[in-house]
Coordinates of C-alpha atoms in Angstrom, one line a residue:
M1 CA -0.1 -0.1 -0.4
E2 CA 3.1 2.2 -0.4
H3 CA 1.1 4.0 -3.6
L4 CA -1.4 5.6 -1.3
S5 CA -1.0 9.3 -0.7
E6 CA -0.3 10.3 3.3
K7 CA -4.1 11.2 3.4
R8 CA -5.5 8.1 2.3
K9 CA -3.4 6.4 4.3
V10 CA -4.8 8.4 7.6
S11 CA -8.6 8.1 6.3
I12 CA -8.1 4.2 6.5
M13 CA -6.8 4.5 9.7
I14 CA -9.4 6.5 11.2
A15 CA -12.2 3.8 9.3
I16 CA -9.7 0.7 10.8
M17 CA -9.9 2.5 14.3
A18 CA -13.6 3.0 14.3
A19 CA -13.9 -0.8 13.9
M20 CA -11.5 -1.3 16.5
F21 CA -13.6 1.2 19.1
F22 CA -16.5 -0.6 17.9
S23 CA -15.2 -4.3 19.6
A24 CA -13.7 -3.1 22.4
I25 CA -16.1 -0.9 23.8
N26 CA -18.6 -3.8 23.4
Q27 CA -16.3 -5.6 25.6
T28 CA -15.2 -2.9 28.0
I29 CA -19.1 -1.8 28.6
I30 CA -19.8 -5.3 29.6
G31 CA -16.9 -5.6 31.9
V32 CA -18.4 -3.5 34.6
A33 CA -22.0 -4.6 33.8
M34 CA -21.0 -9.0 34.2
P35 CA -21.3 -9.3 37.8
R36 CA -25.2 -7.3 37.7
I37 CA -25.8 -9.7 34.4
I38 CA -24.5 -12.8 36.2
A39 CA -26.6 -11.8 39.5
K40 CA -29.8 -11.3 37.1
L41 CA -28.7 -15.2 35.3
G42 CA -27.7 -16.9 37.8
G43 CA -24.7 -18.8 37.3
M44 CA -21.6 -17.3 39.6
D45 CA -19.6 -20.4 38.9
Y46 CA -19.9 -19.8 35.5
Y47 CA -18.5 -16.1 35.4
T48 CA -15.4 -16.8 33.9
W49 CA -17.1 -18.7 31.2
A50 CA -18.9 -16.2 30.1
I51 CA -15.3 -13.7 29.4
T52 CA -12.8 -17.2 28.8
I53 CA -15.6 -18.7 25.8
Y54 CA -15.2 -14.8 24.4
L55 CA -11.3 -14.9 24.9
L56 CA -11.3 -18.7 23.7
T57 CA -13.1 -17.9 20.3
S58 CA -11.2 -14.9 19.4
T59 CA -7.9 -16.7 19.9
V60 CA -8.9 -19.4 17.4
A61 CA -10.0 -17.1 15.1
T62 CA -6.6 -14.4 15.2
I63 CA -4.2 -16.9 14.0
L64 CA -6.2 -18.6 11.6
V65 CA -7.5 -15.4 9.9
G66 CA -4.0 -14.2 10.3
K67 CA -2.4 -16.4 6.7
L68 CA -5.2 -16.0 4.9
S69 CA -5.3 -12.0 5.2
D70 CA -1.9 -12.5 4.1
I71 CA -3.0 -14.5 1.2
Y72 CA -6.1 -12.8 0.5
G73 CA -5.9 -9.2 1.7
R74 CA -7.1 -7.6 5.0
K75 CA -10.3 -5.8 3.8
P76 CA -12.7 -9.0 3.7
F77 CA -11.9 -9.8 6.9
I78 CA -12.5 -7.2 9.2
L79 CA -15.7 -6.6 7.2
T80 CA -16.4 -10.1 8.2
G81 CA -15.0 -9.6 11.6
I82 CA -17.8 -6.9 12.2
A83 CA -20.7 -8.4 10.9
V84 CA -20.1 -11.6 13.0
F85 CA -19.1 -9.5 16.2
M86 CA -22.3 -7.5 15.4
L87 CA -24.8 -10.4 15.2
G88 CA -23.3 -12.4 18.4
A89 CA -24.0 -9.1 20.0
F90 CA -27.3 -8.8 19.4
L91 CA -28.0 -12.3 20.2
S92 CA -26.6 -12.0 23.3
G93 CA -29.2 -9.5 24.7
F94 CA -31.9 -12.1 24.1
S95 CA -29.8 -15.0 26.7
R96 CA -32.0 -15.9 29.5
D97 CA -29.5 -17.8 31.2
I98 CA -26.0 -18.2 31.7
I99 CA -25.4 -21.1 29.1
E100 CA -27.1 -19.4 26.0
L101 CA -25.0 -16.2 27.1
I102 CA -21.5 -17.9 26.7
F103 CA -22.8 -19.7 23.8
Y104 CA -23.1 -16.0 22.2
R105 CA -20.5 -14.3 23.4
G106 CA -18.5 -17.0 21.8
I107 CA -19.3 -15.5 18.3
Q108 CA -18.7 -12.2 19.3
G109 CA -15.1 -13.5 20.5
L110 CA -15.1 -14.6 16.5
G111 CA -15.7 -11.5 15.5
A112 CA -13.8 -9.8 17.6
G113 CA -10.5 -11.9 16.6
I114 CA -10.6 -11.4 13.5
I115 CA -11.1 -7.9 13.2
M116 CA -8.2 -7.3 16.2
S117 CA -5.8 -9.5 13.6
T118 CA -6.7 -7.5 10.8
A119 CA -6.8 -4.1 12.2
F120 CA -3.0 -4.1 14.0
T121 CA -1.8 -6.3 10.6
A122 CA -3.2 -3.4 7.9
V123 CA -1.2 -0.7 10.6
G124 CA 2.3 -2.6 9.5
D125 CA 0.7 -3.0 5.2
L126 CA 0.8 1.2 5.6
Y127 CA 3.3 2.2 7.2
A128 CA 6.6 1.3 8.1
P129 CA 8.2 0.4 12.1
R130 CA 9.4 3.9 12.9
E131 CA 5.9 5.3 11.7
R132 CA 4.1 2.7 13.1
A133 CA 5.1 3.3 16.6
R134 CA 3.0 6.7 16.4
W135 CA -0.5 4.6 14.8
T136 CA 0.3 1.2 17.4
G137 CA 0.1 3.8 20.4
L138 CA -2.8 5.6 19.5
M139 CA -4.6 2.2 18.4
S140 CA -4.0 0.8 21.7
G141 CA -5.4 4.5 23.2
I142 CA -8.3 2.9 21.4
F143 CA -8.7 0.6 24.2
G144 CA -8.1 3.4 26.9
L145 CA -11.3 5.6 25.9
S146 CA -12.8 2.3 25.6
S147 CA -11.7 2.1 28.8
V148 CA -12.9 5.0 30.2
L149 CA -16.4 5.4 28.1
G150 CA -17.4 1.6 28.8
P151 CA -17.0 1.0 32.6
P152 CA -19.5 4.3 33.6
V153 CA -22.3 3.5 30.7
G154 CA -22.4 -0.1 31.1
G155 CA -22.7 0.9 34.3
Y156 CA -25.3 3.4 34.1
I157 CA -27.3 1.1 31.8
V158 CA -27.7 -1.7 34.4
D159 CA -28.9 0.8 37.4
H160 CA -31.4 1.7 34.9
L161 CA -32.4 0.3 32.0
D162 CA -32.4 -3.2 31.0
W163 CA -29.4 -5.3 30.9
H164 CA -29.8 -6.1 27.4
W165 CA -28.8 -3.0 26.0
V166 CA -25.5 -3.5 27.5
F167 CA -24.7 -5.6 24.2
W168 CA -27.7 -3.4 22.0
M169 CA -26.6 0.4 22.6
F170 CA -23.8 0.5 20.1
L171 CA -24.8 -1.8 17.5
P172 CA -25.4 1.5 14.9
L173 CA -21.4 2.4 15.8
G174 CA -20.5 -1.4 14.0
I175 CA -22.9 0.0 11.4
V176 CA -20.8 2.9 10.8
A177 CA -17.6 1.3 10.9
F178 CA -18.9 -1.7 8.0
I179 CA -19.5 1.2 6.0
M180 CA -16.5 3.4 6.4
I181 CA -13.7 0.1 5.8
I182 CA -16.3 -0.9 2.4
M183 CA -15.8 3.0 1.0
L184 CA -12.0 3.2 2.7
F185 CA -10.2 0.1 2.6
P186 CA -8.2 -1.0 -0.8
K187 CA -9.2 -4.3 -2.1
V188 CA -5.6 -6.5 -2.7
E189 CA -5.3 -9.3 -5.0
R190 CA -5.2 -12.9 -4.0
R191 CA -1.2 -13.7 -3.8
E192 CA -0.5 -16.1 -6.2
G193 CA 1.1 -19.4 -5.5
E194 CA -0.1 -19.6 -2.1
S195 CA -2.1 -22.4 -0.6
I196 CA -4.3 -22.8 2.8
D197 CA -3.1 -25.1 4.8
Y198 CA -6.4 -26.4 6.0
L199 CA -4.3 -29.4 7.7
G200 CA -2.1 -27.4 10.4
S201 CA -5.3 -25.1 10.9
L202 CA -6.9 -28.0 12.3
F203 CA -4.5 -29.7 14.4
L204 CA -3.2 -25.9 15.5
T205 CA -7.6 -25.6 17.3
T206 CA -7.4 -29.2 18.5
T207 CA -4.2 -27.9 20.0
I208 CA -5.9 -24.6 21.3
V209 CA -8.9 -25.1 22.5
P210 CA -8.1 -28.8 24.4
L211 CA -5.9 -26.2 26.1
L212 CA -7.8 -23.5 27.1
L213 CA -10.6 -25.6 27.7
A214 CA -8.6 -27.6 30.5
F215 CA -7.9 -24.2 32.4
S216 CA -11.2 -23.2 32.1
W217 CA -12.9 -26.1 33.6
A218 CA -10.1 -26.9 36.2
G219 CA -10.7 -25.5 39.9
Q220 CA -13.4 -25.6 42.3
G221 CA -17.4 -25.1 41.8
E222 CA -20.1 -26.2 39.8
G223 CA -19.5 -27.3 36.4
K224 CA -15.6 -27.1 37.4
Y225 CA -12.8 -30.7 38.0
P226 CA -10.4 -31.1 39.8
W227 CA -6.8 -30.4 38.0
G228 CA -6.0 -34.2 38.7
S229 CA -9.0 -35.8 37.1
W230 CA -9.2 -37.6 34.2
Q231 CA -10.9 -34.9 32.2
I232 CA -8.3 -32.4 32.5
I233 CA -5.7 -34.3 32.1
G234 CA -7.3 -36.1 28.9
L235 CA -7.7 -32.5 27.7
F236 CA -3.8 -31.6 28.5
A237 CA -2.9 -35.1 26.8
I238 CA -5.2 -34.4 23.6
T239 CA -2.9 -30.6 23.5
V240 CA 0.5 -32.4 23.7
V241 CA -0.9 -34.9 21.3
S242 CA -2.2 -32.2 19.1
L243 CA 1.0 -29.8 19.3
L244 CA 3.3 -32.5 18.0
I245 CA 1.0 -33.6 15.1
F246 CA 1.2 -29.7 14.4
I247 CA 4.7 -29.7 14.4
I248 CA 5.1 -32.2 12.3
V249 CA 2.5 -30.9 9.9
E250 CA 4.0 -27.5 9.8
T251 CA 7.5 -28.4 8.8
K252 CA 6.5 -30.0 5.3
A253 CA 3.6 -27.3 4.7
K254 CA 4.1 -25.9 1.3
S255 CA 2.4 -22.8 3.6
P256 CA 1.8 -23.1 6.7
V257 CA -0.3 -21.9 9.3
L258 CA 2.1 -20.6 11.4
P259 CA 5.2 -21.0 10.4
L260 CA 8.2 -22.6 12.8
S261 CA 10.6 -20.4 10.8
L262 CA 8.9 -17.7 13.1
F263 CA 10.0 -18.8 16.2
K264 CA 13.7 -19.0 15.3
N265 CA 14.1 -15.1 16.0
S266 CA 14.6 -14.7 19.0
V267 CA 12.7 -11.3 19.2
V268 CA 9.6 -12.4 17.6
T269 CA 10.0 -15.6 20.8
V270 CA 10.6 -13.2 23.4
S271 CA 8.3 -10.6 22.6
N272 CA 5.7 -13.4 22.6
L273 CA 6.3 -14.7 25.3
A274 CA 6.2 -11.3 26.9
G275 CA 3.6 -10.8 25.8
F276 CA 1.6 -14.2 26.5
V277 CA 3.3 -13.2 30.6
L278 CA 2.5 -9.5 30.6
N279 CA -1.9 -10.1 29.4
A280 CA -1.6 -13.4 32.2
G281 CA -0.8 -11.3 34.9
M282 CA -3.2 -8.0 33.3
M283 CA -6.2 -9.7 32.3
G284 CA -6.3 -12.4 35.2
A285 CA -6.0 -9.4 37.4
I286 CA -7.5 -6.7 36.4
I287 CA -10.8 -8.6 35.5
Y288 CA -12.0 -9.0 39.1
V289 CA -11.7 -5.3 39.9
P290 CA -15.1 -4.8 40.0
F291 CA -15.7 -7.8 42.1
F292 CA -13.5 -6.1 45.0
V293 CA -14.8 -2.0 43.7
Q294 CA -19.2 -3.5 43.8
G295 CA -18.8 -6.0 46.3
V296 CA -16.2 -5.4 48.6
K297 CA -16.5 -2.4 48.8
G298 CA -20.7 -1.6 48.4
I299 CA -20.6 0.8 44.9
S300 CA -23.2 0.8 42.5
P301 CA -22.2 -0.5 39.5
T302 CA -22.4 3.4 37.8
Y303 CA -20.3 4.5 40.2
S304 CA -18.0 1.7 39.9
G305 CA -17.6 2.7 36.6
Y306 CA -16.0 6.3 37.6
V307 CA -13.7 4.6 40.1
T308 CA -11.5 2.8 36.9
M309 CA -11.7 5.7 35.0
P310 CA -8.5 7.3 36.3
M311 CA -6.6 4.4 35.8
S312 CA -8.2 4.4 31.6
I313 CA -7.1 8.0 31.3
G314 CA -4.0 7.2 32.5
M315 CA -2.9 4.4 30.0
I316 CA -4.5 6.8 27.5
V317 CA -1.7 9.6 27.8
T318 CA 0.7 7.3 28.4
M319 CA 0.2 5.0 25.1
A320 CA 0.3 8.4 23.1
F321 CA 3.0 9.6 24.7
V322 CA 5.1 6.4 24.4
G323 CA 4.0 6.0 21.2
Q324 CA 5.5 9.3 20.2
L325 CA 8.3 8.2 21.9
I326 CA 8.8 5.3 20.1
A327 CA 8.3 7.0 17.1
K328 CA 10.9 9.0 17.5
T329 CA 13.9 7.5 19.0
G330 CA 13.4 4.2 17.2
K331 CA 14.6 2.5 21.5
Y332 CA 12.2 0.3 22.8
K333 CA 13.5 -2.1 25.6
K334 CA 14.0 -0.1 28.6
I335 CA 10.3 1.5 27.7
A336 CA 8.8 -2.0 27.8
I337 CA 10.7 -3.2 31.1
L338 CA 9.8 0.6 32.6
G339 CA 6.6 0.2 32.3
L340 CA 6.1 -3.7 33.5
V341 CA 8.2 -2.6 36.6
V342 CA 5.2 -0.3 37.5
M343 CA 2.3 -3.0 36.6
A344 CA 3.8 -4.9 38.9
V345 CA 4.2 -2.3 41.6
G346 CA 0.5 -1.3 40.7
M347 CA -0.4 -5.1 41.4
T348 CA 1.0 -5.2 44.7
L349 CA -0.6 -2.3 46.3
L350 CA -3.4 -3.7 44.9
H351 CA -3.5 -6.9 46.7
F352 CA -2.9 -4.9 50.1
M353 CA -6.1 -3.8 49.9
H354 CA -8.6 -4.7 52.4
M355 CA -12.3 -3.9 53.5
D356 CA -11.5 -1.0 55.2
T357 CA -9.3 0.5 52.4
P358 CA -10.5 4.0 51.3
I359 CA -12.2 4.3 47.8
Y360 CA -9.3 6.9 46.6
V361 CA -6.8 4.3 47.8
T362 CA -8.1 1.7 45.6
V363 CA -8.3 4.8 42.8
L364 CA -5.0 5.4 43.3
Y365 CA -2.8 2.4 43.3
M366 CA -5.3 1.2 39.8
C367 CA -3.8 4.2 38.2
V368 CA 0.0 2.7 39.0
V369 CA -1.1 -0.2 37.6
G370 CA -3.0 2.1 34.3
L371 CA 0.3 3.7 33.8
G372 CA 2.4 0.5 33.7
L373 CA -0.1 -1.4 31.3
G374 CA 0.4 2.5 28.7
I375 CA 3.9 2.4 29.1
S376 CA 4.3 -1.3 28.3
M377 CA 1.3 -2.9 26.3
P378 CA 2.0 -0.6 22.7
V379 CA 5.8 -2.6 22.8
F380 CA 5.7 -6.1 22.2
S381 CA 3.3 -6.1 18.8
L382 CA 5.7 -3.7 17.3
T383 CA 8.7 -5.6 17.8
V384 CA 7.2 -8.8 16.4
Q385 CA 6.2 -6.1 13.3
N386 CA 9.9 -4.9 13.2
A387 CA 11.7 -8.3 13.2
V388 CA 10.0 -10.0 10.3
E389 CA 9.9 -9.6 6.3
P390 CA 6.5 -7.6 5.0
K391 CA 5.4 -10.7 3.5
Q392 CA 4.5 -12.2 7.1
L393 CA 3.4 -9.8 8.4
G394 CA 0.7 -11.1 8.9
V395 CA 1.1 -13.8 10.4
A396 CA 3.3 -12.5 12.3
T397 CA 1.1 -10.0 13.7
A398 CA -1.3 -12.6 14.3
S399 CA 1.0 -15.2 16.4
S400 CA 1.4 -12.0 18.6
Q401 CA -2.0 -11.7 18.9
L402 CA -2.2 -15.7 19.6
F403 CA 0.1 -15.4 22.4
R404 CA -1.6 -12.6 24.0
S405 CA -4.7 -13.9 23.8
L406 CA -3.9 -17.4 25.3
G407 CA -2.3 -15.8 27.8
G408 CA -5.1 -13.6 28.8
T409 CA -7.3 -16.5 29.1
I410 CA -5.1 -19.0 31.0
G411 CA -4.8 -16.2 33.4
I412 CA -8.5 -15.5 33.8
A413 CA -8.9 -19.7 34.2
I414 CA -6.1 -19.7 36.7
M415 CA -6.6 -16.0 38.8
G416 CA -10.4 -17.4 39.0
T417 CA -9.3 -21.1 40.6
V418 CA -7.2 -18.7 42.7
M419 CA -10.0 -16.4 44.1
A420 CA -12.2 -19.3 44.7
S421 CA -10.0 -21.3 46.6
R422 CA -8.9 -18.3 48.9
M423 CA -12.3 -17.0 49.1
S424 CA -13.5 -21.0 50.4
S425 CA -11.1 -21.8 52.8
K426 CA -11.8 -18.3 53.9
L427 CA -15.4 -18.8 54.6
A428 CA -14.8 -22.4 56.0
E429 CA -12.3 -20.4 58.6
Q430 CA -15.0 -17.7 59.4
F431 CA -18.1 -20.5 59.6
A432 CA -15.9 -22.8 61.1
S433 CA -18.2 -22.4 64.2
E434 CA -21.9 -23.4 63.0
G435 CA -24.5 -21.2 64.0
G436 CA -22.4 -17.7 65.6
A437 CA -24.4 -14.8 65.7
A438 CA -27.2 -16.3 64.2
Q439 CA -28.1 -18.5 67.2
Q440 CA -28.2 -14.9 69.0
V441 CA -31.1 -13.8 67.4
P442 CA -34.5 -16.2 67.3
I443 CA -36.1 -16.0 63.6
D444 CA -38.5 -16.8 61.7
P445 CA -37.5 -20.6 60.0
A446 CA -39.1 -19.3 56.6
M447 CA -37.2 -15.8 56.8
A448 CA -34.0 -18.1 57.9
E449 CA -34.3 -20.3 54.5
Q450 CA -35.0 -17.2 52.2
M451 CA -31.5 -15.6 54.4
K452 CA -30.0 -19.0 53.0
E453 CA -29.8 -17.5 49.7
F454 CA -27.7 -14.5 50.7
L455 CA -24.9 -16.2 51.7
N456 CA -23.4 -16.7 49.1
P457 CA -20.7 -14.0 48.3
Q458 CA -22.4 -13.7 45.0
A459 CA -25.6 -11.8 46.4
L460 CA -23.0 -8.9 47.1
L461 CA -23.4 -8.3 43.5
D462 CA -27.0 -7.5 43.0
Q463 CA -27.1 -4.9 45.3
P464 CA -30.9 -3.3 44.7
K465 CA -32.2 -7.3 46.1
L466 CA -30.0 -7.3 48.6
A467 CA -31.3 -3.7 49.9
E468 CA -34.5 -4.9 49.3
F469 CA -34.1 -7.8 51.4
M470 CA -32.7 -5.8 54.3
A471 CA -35.9 -3.5 54.5
G472 CA -37.9 -6.6 55.3
L473 CA -36.3 -7.6 58.2
P474 CA -36.8 -6.7 61.3
A475 CA -34.3 -4.4 63.0
D476 CA -32.3 -6.7 65.4
V477 CA -32.4 -9.3 62.5
Q478 CA -30.4 -6.5 60.4
V479 CA -27.9 -6.1 62.7
M480 CA -27.1 -10.0 62.4
F481 CA -27.5 -10.0 58.9
N482 CA -24.9 -7.3 58.7
Q483 CA -22.0 -9.1 60.7
L484 CA -23.4 -12.0 58.1
L485 CA -22.4 -10.0 55.1
D486 CA -19.6 -9.2 56.2
K487 CA -18.0 -12.1 56.6
L488 CA -18.7 -12.2 52.9
R489 CA -17.1 -8.8 52.2
E490 CA -14.0 -10.1 53.8
A491 CA -14.0 -13.5 52.7
L492 CA -14.8 -12.0 49.0
S493 CA -11.9 -9.2 49.7
Y494 CA -9.2 -11.5 50.7
G495 CA -10.0 -14.1 47.3
V496 CA -10.0 -11.0 45.3
T497 CA -6.4 -9.6 46.7
S498 CA -5.1 -12.8 46.1
T499 CA -5.7 -12.4 41.9
F500 CA -3.9 -9.1 42.0
L501 CA -0.1 -10.8 43.9
A502 CA -0.3 -13.8 41.7
G503 CA -0.8 -10.9 38.9
A504 CA 2.2 -9.1 40.5
V505 CA 3.8 -12.3 40.4
V506 CA 3.5 -13.3 36.9
T507 CA 4.2 -9.3 35.5
I508 CA 7.4 -10.0 37.0
V509 CA 8.4 -12.8 35.1
A510 CA 7.4 -10.9 32.0
V511 CA 10.0 -8.3 33.2
V512 CA 12.8 -10.8 33.4
L513 CA 11.9 -12.2 30.2
T514 CA 11.8 -8.6 28.4
L515 CA 15.8 -8.5 29.6
F516 CA 16.0 -11.2 27.2
L517 CA 14.6 -9.5 24.4
K518 CA 16.8 -8.3 21.5
E519 CA 16.8 -4.7 20.8
I520 CA 16.3 -4.0 17.0
P521 CA 16.0 0.0 16.2
L522 CA 13.1 0.5 14.5
R523 CA 13.1 1.6 10.8
S524 CA 11.8 4.5 8.9
A525 CA 10.1 5.1 5.9
K526 CA 13.1 7.2 4.6
D527 CA 15.2 4.5 5.9
A528 CA 14.6 1.6 2.5
K529 CA 14.5 3.2 -0.9
P530 CA 11.9 1.4 -3.7
E531 CA 14.9 1.2 -5.9
E532 CA 16.9 -1.1 -3.6
G533 CA 14.1 -4.2 -4.7
K534 CA 15.3 -7.2 -4.3
A535 CA 18.9 -6.6 -2.3
A536 CA 17.1 -4.6 0.8
G537 CA 15.1 -7.8 1.0
K538 CA 18.2 -10.1 1.5
V539 CA 19.5 -7.3 3.7
R540 CA 17.0 -7.8 5.7
K541 CA 16.9 -11.0 6.2
K542 CA 20.2 -11.3 7.4
E543 CA 19.3 -8.2 10.0
L544 CA 16.8 -10.9 11.0
V545 CA 18.7 -13.7 11.8
K546 CA 21.3 -11.8 13.9
P547 CA 19.2 -8.6 15.2
R548 CA 21.8 -5.7 16.5
T549 CA 21.8 -5.2 20.0
E550 CA 22.2 -1.9 20.6
S551 CA 22.6 -1.0 25.2

């Protein structure tokens, strides 16, 4: 797309960012509203599934579409992604129970994976790495902007409107994005001599899906299996066998869906591993912030959105600044390490929160995490794109998105297990002496039966229902019931903050990995002249094999 004018390129980028914003806002608007939606539909034990299935299907779509878009161009796939995402969002609003919601969220995830894979790759088509850094920072800022707008809007909807509108509110934006892509995005002819790796795609899918299912199903609670159960061990066994077959298939494929030669490049390997670990820590911990704010602190979903807003604003500003800085200097390693360290510090601070922590302190700690994310997030996609040849841009970008998605999905599953385990142990400890306060006040048997429904941390998330029940209790019973609720809040706080500590440990692992990242200064458009032709490609290929390091 080098022949396009700068004005046309900017127009295309606006269309791409509109599509990204549509996908991102639909994700962030759901985050703060999900606890209330789960409380309405039931199925607290399936909470992580509503998020995990989205990441699972988007992960599979991301890697499969990466290679296909290298062959057929980005336009048809980004249009397909928008259409599929809109279908999933529309159907999610009609969910009658948690199982239907999970299924429809899976459809949404397919669309999201296609959108994100093609959007970030399209930037690589349009710009050289140095200029790409500026746009990558702005595109990452789209996620930040959606993080600012989404939570308060999602909270307002579940507080004042029917929760179904959480999924339907931004559907018109999807139509606008679809039209903009049709009008502005150029069509690319199919690359000749390339075949589709059906067998590789099949075994890549049978590697990813059982792996993510194993992490999602393992743990405690309804619908879960012990880590040592035959179901979980069987899924891991299928993963290992499929991976071995996939490696054999890819070594013989004419046009592999995920070329193994990519991972001979240390920059690609280290960047993908760091991205995997970063997302495991980030997604696995941050996803549970609404539980603390709404369940432990008792803040409504609307105001919960405002609590997370400063973190998102800090992340946006930092991403934009970092994008400009990388574009100016061409350096990124020290920036990535700084961001990860700041994020680890923020996660550690979140771990020390408790029931009595003032809300402004929570906001301050979350801002530290936001700054760390803003500094580190734009880096690892850039490093991968900078380290490969243009013809591998799509599949390389898809590999980066794949590892990030795998990290996020596995992180959520593991953190969910950590939260459930720690919460259960705390509840068992607190209610070890059967009866307790309940024996001090005589209670009507019917009322006692009703009360059992609320002796679960899930009850803390449906605040209107809880307040209504409290209002109908006698004054002396209210005192006793408040004591029980405090025990639930303490257990929930104990479980949620444990995920933040786990997230901090995981982020430190990402810091260690990044220390091994070789830094190839980002190229700019003026670094490569058109007349250099194939000679430039050969020089670049040598550079990829032995990347230059600069301290």
